[in-house]
Tab-separated table of C-alpha atoms in Angstrom:
chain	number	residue	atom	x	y	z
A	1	UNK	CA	22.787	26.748	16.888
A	2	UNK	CA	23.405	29.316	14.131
A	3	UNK	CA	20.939	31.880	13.800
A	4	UNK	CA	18.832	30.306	10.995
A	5	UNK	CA	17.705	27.472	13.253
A	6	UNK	CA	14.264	27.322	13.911
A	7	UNK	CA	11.750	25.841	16.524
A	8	UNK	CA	8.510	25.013	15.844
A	9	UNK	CA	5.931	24.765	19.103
A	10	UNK	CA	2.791	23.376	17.681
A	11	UNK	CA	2.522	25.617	14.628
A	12	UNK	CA	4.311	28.726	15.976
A	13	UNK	CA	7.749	28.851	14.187
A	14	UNK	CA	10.308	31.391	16.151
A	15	UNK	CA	13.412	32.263	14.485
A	16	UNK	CA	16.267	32.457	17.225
A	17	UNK	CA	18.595	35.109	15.920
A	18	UNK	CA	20.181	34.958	19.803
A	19	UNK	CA	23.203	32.645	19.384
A	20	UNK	CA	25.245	33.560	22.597
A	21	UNK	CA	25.796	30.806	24.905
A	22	UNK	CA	23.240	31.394	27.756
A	23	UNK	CA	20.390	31.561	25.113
A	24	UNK	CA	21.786	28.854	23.706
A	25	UNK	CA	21.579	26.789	26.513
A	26	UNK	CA	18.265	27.619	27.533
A	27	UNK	CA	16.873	27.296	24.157
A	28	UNK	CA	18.385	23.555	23.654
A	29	UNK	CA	16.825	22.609	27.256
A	30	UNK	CA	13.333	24.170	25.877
A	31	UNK	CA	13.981	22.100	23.003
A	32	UNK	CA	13.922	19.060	24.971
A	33	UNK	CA	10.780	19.265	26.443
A	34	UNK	CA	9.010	20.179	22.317
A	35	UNK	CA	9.776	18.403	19.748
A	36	UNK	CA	13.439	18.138	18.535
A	37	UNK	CA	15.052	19.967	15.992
A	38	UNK	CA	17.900	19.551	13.651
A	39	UNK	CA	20.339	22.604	14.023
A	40	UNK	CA	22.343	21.575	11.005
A	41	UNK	CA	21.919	24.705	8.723
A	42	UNK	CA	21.285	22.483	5.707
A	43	UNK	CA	18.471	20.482	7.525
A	44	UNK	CA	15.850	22.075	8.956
A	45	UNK	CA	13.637	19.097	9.654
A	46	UNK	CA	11.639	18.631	12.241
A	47	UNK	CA	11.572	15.542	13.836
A	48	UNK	CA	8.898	13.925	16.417
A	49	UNK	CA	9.775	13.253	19.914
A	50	UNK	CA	11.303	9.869	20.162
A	51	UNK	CA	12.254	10.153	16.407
A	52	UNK	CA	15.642	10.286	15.085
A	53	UNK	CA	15.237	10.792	11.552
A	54	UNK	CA	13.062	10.595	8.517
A	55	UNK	CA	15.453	8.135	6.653
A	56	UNK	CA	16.333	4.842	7.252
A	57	UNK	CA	20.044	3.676	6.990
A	58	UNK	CA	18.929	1.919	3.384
A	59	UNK	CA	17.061	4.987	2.399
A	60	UNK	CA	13.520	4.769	3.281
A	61	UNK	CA	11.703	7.247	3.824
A	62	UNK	CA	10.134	6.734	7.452
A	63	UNK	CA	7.828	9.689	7.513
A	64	UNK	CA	5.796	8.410	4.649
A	65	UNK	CA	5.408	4.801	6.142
A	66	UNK	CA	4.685	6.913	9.681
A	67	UNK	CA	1.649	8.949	7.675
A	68	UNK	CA	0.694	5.673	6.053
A	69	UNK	CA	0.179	3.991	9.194
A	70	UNK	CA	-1.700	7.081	10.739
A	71	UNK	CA	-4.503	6.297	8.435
A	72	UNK	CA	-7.127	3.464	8.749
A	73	UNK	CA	-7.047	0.455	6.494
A	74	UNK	CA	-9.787	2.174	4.017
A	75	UNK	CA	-8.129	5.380	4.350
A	76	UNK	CA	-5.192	3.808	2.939
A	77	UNK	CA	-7.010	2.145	0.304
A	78	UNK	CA	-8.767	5.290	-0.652
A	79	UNK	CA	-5.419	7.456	-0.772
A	80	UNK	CA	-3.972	4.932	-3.347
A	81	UNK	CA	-7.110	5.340	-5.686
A	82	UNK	CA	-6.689	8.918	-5.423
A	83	UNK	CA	-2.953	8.073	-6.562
A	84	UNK	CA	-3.915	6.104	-9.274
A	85	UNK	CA	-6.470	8.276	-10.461
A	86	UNK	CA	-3.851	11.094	-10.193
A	87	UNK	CA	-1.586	9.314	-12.566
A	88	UNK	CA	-3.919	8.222	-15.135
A	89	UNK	CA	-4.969	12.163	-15.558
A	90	UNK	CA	-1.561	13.093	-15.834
A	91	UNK	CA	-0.468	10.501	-18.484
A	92	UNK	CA	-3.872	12.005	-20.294
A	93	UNK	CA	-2.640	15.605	-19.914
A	94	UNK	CA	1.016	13.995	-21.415
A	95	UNK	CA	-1.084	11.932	-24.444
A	96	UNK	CA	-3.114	15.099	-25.036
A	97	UNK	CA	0.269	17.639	-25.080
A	98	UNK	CA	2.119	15.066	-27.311
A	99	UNK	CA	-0.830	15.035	-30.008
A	100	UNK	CA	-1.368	18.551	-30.509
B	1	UNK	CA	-10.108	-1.054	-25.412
B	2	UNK	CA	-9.408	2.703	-24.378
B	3	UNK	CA	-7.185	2.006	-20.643
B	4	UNK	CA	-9.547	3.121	-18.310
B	5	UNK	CA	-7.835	3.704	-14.970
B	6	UNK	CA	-8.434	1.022	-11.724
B	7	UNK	CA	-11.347	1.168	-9.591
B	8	UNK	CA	-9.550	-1.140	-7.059
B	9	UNK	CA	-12.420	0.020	-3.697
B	10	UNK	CA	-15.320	-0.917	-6.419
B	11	UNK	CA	-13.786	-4.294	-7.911
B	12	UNK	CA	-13.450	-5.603	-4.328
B	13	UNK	CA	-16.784	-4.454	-3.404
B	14	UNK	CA	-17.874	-6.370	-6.581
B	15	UNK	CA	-16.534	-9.305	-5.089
B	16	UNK	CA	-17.537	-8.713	-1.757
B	17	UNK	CA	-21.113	-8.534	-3.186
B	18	UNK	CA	-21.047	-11.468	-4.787
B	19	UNK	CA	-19.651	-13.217	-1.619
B	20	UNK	CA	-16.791	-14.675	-3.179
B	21	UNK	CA	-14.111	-15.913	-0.894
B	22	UNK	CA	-10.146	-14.496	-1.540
B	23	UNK	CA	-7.541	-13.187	0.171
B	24	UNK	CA	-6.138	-10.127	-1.439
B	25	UNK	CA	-2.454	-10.607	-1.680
B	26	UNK	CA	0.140	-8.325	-3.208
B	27	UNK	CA	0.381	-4.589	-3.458
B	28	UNK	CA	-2.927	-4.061	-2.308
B	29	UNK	CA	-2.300	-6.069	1.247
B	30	UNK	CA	0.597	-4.249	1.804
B	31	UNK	CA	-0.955	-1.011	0.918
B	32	UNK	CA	-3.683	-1.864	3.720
B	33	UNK	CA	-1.111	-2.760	6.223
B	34	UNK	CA	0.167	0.973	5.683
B	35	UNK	CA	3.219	0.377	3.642
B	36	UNK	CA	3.145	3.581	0.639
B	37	UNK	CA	3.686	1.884	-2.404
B	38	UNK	CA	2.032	2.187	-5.645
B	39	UNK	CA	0.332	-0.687	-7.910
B	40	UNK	CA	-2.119	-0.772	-10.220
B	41	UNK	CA	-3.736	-4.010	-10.106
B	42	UNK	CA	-5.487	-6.149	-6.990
B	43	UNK	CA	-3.878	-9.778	-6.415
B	44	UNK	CA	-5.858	-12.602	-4.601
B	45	UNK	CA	-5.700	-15.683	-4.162
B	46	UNK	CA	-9.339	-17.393	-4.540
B	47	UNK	CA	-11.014	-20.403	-3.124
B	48	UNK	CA	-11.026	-23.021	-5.322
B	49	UNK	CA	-14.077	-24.739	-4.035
B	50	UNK	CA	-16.664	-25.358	-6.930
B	51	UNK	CA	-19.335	-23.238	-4.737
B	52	UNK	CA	-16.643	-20.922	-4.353
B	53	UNK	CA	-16.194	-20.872	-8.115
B	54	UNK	CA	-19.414	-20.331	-8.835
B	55	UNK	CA	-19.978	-17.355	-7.160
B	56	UNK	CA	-16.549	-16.454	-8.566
B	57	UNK	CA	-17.936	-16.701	-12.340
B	58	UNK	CA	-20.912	-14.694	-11.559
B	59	UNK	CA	-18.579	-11.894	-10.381
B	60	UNK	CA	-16.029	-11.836	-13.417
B	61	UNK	CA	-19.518	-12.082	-15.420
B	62	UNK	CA	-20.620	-8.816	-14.189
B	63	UNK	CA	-16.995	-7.328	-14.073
B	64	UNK	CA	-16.516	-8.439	-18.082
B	65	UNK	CA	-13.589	-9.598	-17.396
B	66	UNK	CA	-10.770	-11.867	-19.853
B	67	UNK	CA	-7.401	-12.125	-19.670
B	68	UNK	CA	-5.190	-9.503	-20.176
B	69	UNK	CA	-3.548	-9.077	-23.373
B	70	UNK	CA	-5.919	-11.925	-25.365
B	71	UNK	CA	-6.593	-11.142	-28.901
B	72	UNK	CA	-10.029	-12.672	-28.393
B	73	UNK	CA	-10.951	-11.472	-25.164
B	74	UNK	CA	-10.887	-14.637	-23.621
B	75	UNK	CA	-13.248	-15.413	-20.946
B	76	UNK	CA	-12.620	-17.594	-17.605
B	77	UNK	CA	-13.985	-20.802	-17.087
B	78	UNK	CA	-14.523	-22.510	-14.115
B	79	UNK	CA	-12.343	-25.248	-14.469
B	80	UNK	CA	-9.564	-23.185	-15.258
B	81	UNK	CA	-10.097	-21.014	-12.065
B	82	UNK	CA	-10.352	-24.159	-10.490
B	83	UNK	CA	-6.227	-24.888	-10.883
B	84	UNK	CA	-3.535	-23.298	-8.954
B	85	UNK	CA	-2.168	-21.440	-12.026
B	86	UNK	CA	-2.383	-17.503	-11.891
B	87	UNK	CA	-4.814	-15.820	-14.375
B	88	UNK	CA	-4.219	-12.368	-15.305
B	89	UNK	CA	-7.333	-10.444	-16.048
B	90	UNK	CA	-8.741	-7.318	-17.100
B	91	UNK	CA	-12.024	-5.944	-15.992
B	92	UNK	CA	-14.091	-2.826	-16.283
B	93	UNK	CA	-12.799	-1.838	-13.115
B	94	UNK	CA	-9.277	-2.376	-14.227
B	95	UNK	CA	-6.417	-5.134	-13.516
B	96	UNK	CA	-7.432	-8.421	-11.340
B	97	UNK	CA	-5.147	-11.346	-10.936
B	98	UNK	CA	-7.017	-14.459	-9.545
B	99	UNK	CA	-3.853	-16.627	-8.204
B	100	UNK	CA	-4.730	-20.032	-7.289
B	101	UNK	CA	-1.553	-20.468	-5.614
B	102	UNK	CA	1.286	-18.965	-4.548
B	103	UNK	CA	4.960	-19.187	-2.783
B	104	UNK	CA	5.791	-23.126	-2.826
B	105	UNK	CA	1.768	-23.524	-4.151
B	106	UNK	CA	0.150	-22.477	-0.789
B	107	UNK	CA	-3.112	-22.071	-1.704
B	108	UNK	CA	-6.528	-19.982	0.125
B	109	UNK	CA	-6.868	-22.928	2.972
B	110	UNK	CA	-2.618	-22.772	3.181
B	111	UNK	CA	-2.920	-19.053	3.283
B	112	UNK	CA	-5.970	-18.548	5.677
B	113	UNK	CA	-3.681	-18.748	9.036
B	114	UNK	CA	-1.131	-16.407	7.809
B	115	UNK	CA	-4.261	-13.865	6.482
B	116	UNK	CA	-6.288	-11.364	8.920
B	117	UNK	CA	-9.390	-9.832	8.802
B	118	UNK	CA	-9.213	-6.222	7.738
B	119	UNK	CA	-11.888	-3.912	7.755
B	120	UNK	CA	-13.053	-1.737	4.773
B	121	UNK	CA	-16.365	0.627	4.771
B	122	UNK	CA	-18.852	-1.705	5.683
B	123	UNK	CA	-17.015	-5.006	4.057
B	124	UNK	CA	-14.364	-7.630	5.795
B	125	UNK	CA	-11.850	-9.003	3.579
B	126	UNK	CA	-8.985	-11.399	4.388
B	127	UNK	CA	-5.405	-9.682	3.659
B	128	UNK	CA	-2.011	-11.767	3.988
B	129	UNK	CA	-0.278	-10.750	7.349
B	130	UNK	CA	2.467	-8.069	6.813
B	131	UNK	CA	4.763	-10.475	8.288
B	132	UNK	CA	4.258	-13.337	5.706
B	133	UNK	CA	4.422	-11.068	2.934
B	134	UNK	CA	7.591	-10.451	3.894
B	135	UNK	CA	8.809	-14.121	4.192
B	136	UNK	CA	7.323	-14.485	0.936
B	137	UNK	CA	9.529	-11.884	-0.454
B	138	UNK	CA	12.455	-12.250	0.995
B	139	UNK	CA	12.455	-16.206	-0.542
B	140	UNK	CA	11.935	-14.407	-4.020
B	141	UNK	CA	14.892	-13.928	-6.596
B	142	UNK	CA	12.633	-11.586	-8.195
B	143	UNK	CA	14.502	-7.791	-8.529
B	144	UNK	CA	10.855	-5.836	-7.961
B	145	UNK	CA	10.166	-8.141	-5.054
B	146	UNK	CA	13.460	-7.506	-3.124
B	147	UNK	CA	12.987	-3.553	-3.724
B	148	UNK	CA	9.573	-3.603	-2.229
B	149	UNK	CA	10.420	-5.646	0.588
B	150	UNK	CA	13.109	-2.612	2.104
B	151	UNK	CA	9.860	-0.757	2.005
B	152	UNK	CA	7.864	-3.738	4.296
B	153	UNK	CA	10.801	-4.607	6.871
B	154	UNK	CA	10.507	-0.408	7.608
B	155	UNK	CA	6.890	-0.409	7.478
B	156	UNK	CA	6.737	-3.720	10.071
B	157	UNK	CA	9.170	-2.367	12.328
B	158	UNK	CA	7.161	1.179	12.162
B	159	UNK	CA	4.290	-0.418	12.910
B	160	UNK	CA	5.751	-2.253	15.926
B	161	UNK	CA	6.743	0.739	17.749
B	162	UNK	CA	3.612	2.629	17.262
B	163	UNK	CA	1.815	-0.353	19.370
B	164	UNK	CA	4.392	-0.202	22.204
């Protein structure tokens, strides 16, 4: 762990500044038991328990399909009209900034 | 026509009104099985059964709808709903393709035992099975079919280990 890793518990976020080797230990055996943590300095993502990443080999990106699928049928439905609504008021905002 | 932007909840509630008998195929299924892609148009595969049709008409009546790109805003007819060709519409409520058939001309009764019931508000519609949808795909040559169906296989497996 470097000392920019971070662990989030729930929504508390502690910065661990600590890096010697005790602390280190204990703090990757608290990690087990919460949710798992990527101690890469470049990748800060957290990742649920019994998740191993937000990407699939091909490039997917598992957390939206995971979000997706935490919704109900109609909520699904519903977030796409909101997406499509979105999008048509943008391209409006685009046809009204190209005309004047 | 000024493009006036899809209203995909209120066509199929159109529909539903009218009781007319589909199975929405396409983007929209997969949306519903919880696969995030975009479309802009809803894809179903009617009954072609003349009572069918007729409740069918009434609907695209109210919906004003004619196919898509027409010079003369040409309306369906019966008898051409009645076929297993694909008509492309537009409606007040934006895009709606009525497909008569699809993948090796598999048409509503074909489709009904790969199709389950999904619930929407207060309405029950018939989607294609997640599974199928990817059959279908993967039997495509089609470039925007095979990009999707990366986005299904994830979304089937997903869904697999959230029920175990």
């Amino acid at each position: 762990m470097n000392d920019n890793a971070l662990i989030v518990f729930g929504k508390l976020v502690i910065k661990i500044k600590d890096t010697t080797p005790i602390t280190q230990l204990r703090f990757e055996l608290l990690v087990m038991f919460m949710n798992t943590i990527s101690t890469d300095q470049n990748d800060l993502t957290v990742y649920p328990i019994g998740e191993t990443s937000n990407y699939s080999e091909d490039g997917v990106d598992l957390t939206l399909i995971r979000w997706a699928l935490s919704l109900t049928p109609a909520e699904r439905l519903k977030a796409l009209q909101d997406n499509i609504i979105s999008i048509y008021r943008l391209k409006k905002c685009r046809n009204q900034n190209q005309e004047s | 026509m000024p493009e006036s932007e899809p209203r995909i909840i209120e066509l199929l509630r159109v529909l539903y009104e009218y009781q007319v008998k589909f199975i929405i195929v396409g983007g929209v299924s997969a949306v519903l099985h919880g696969a995030p892609i975009a479309t802009f148009d809803l894809d179903l595969v009617h009954c072609r059964e003349p009572d069918n049709l007729n409740h069918l008409m009434a609907a695209l009546s109210d919906l004003d709808a004619h196919y898509r790109g027409h010079p003369n805003r040409l309306k369906p007819d019966a008898d051409s709903l009645a076929s297993t060709g694909h008509h492309l519409l537009i409606t007040r409520l934006g895009p709606l393709n009525l497909l008569g058939s699809i993948e090796n001309r598999m048409d509503y009764f074909d489709l009904m035992s790969h199709s389950e019931e999904v619930q929407l508000e207060n309405m029950k519609f018939q989607v294609l099975s997640l599974q199928f949808l990817i059959e279908s795909k993967e039997e495509s040559s089609r470039e925007k079919d095979l990009l999707k169906l990366r986005i299904l296989k994830h979304t089937l497996i997903e869904r697999e280990k959230k029920q175990t």
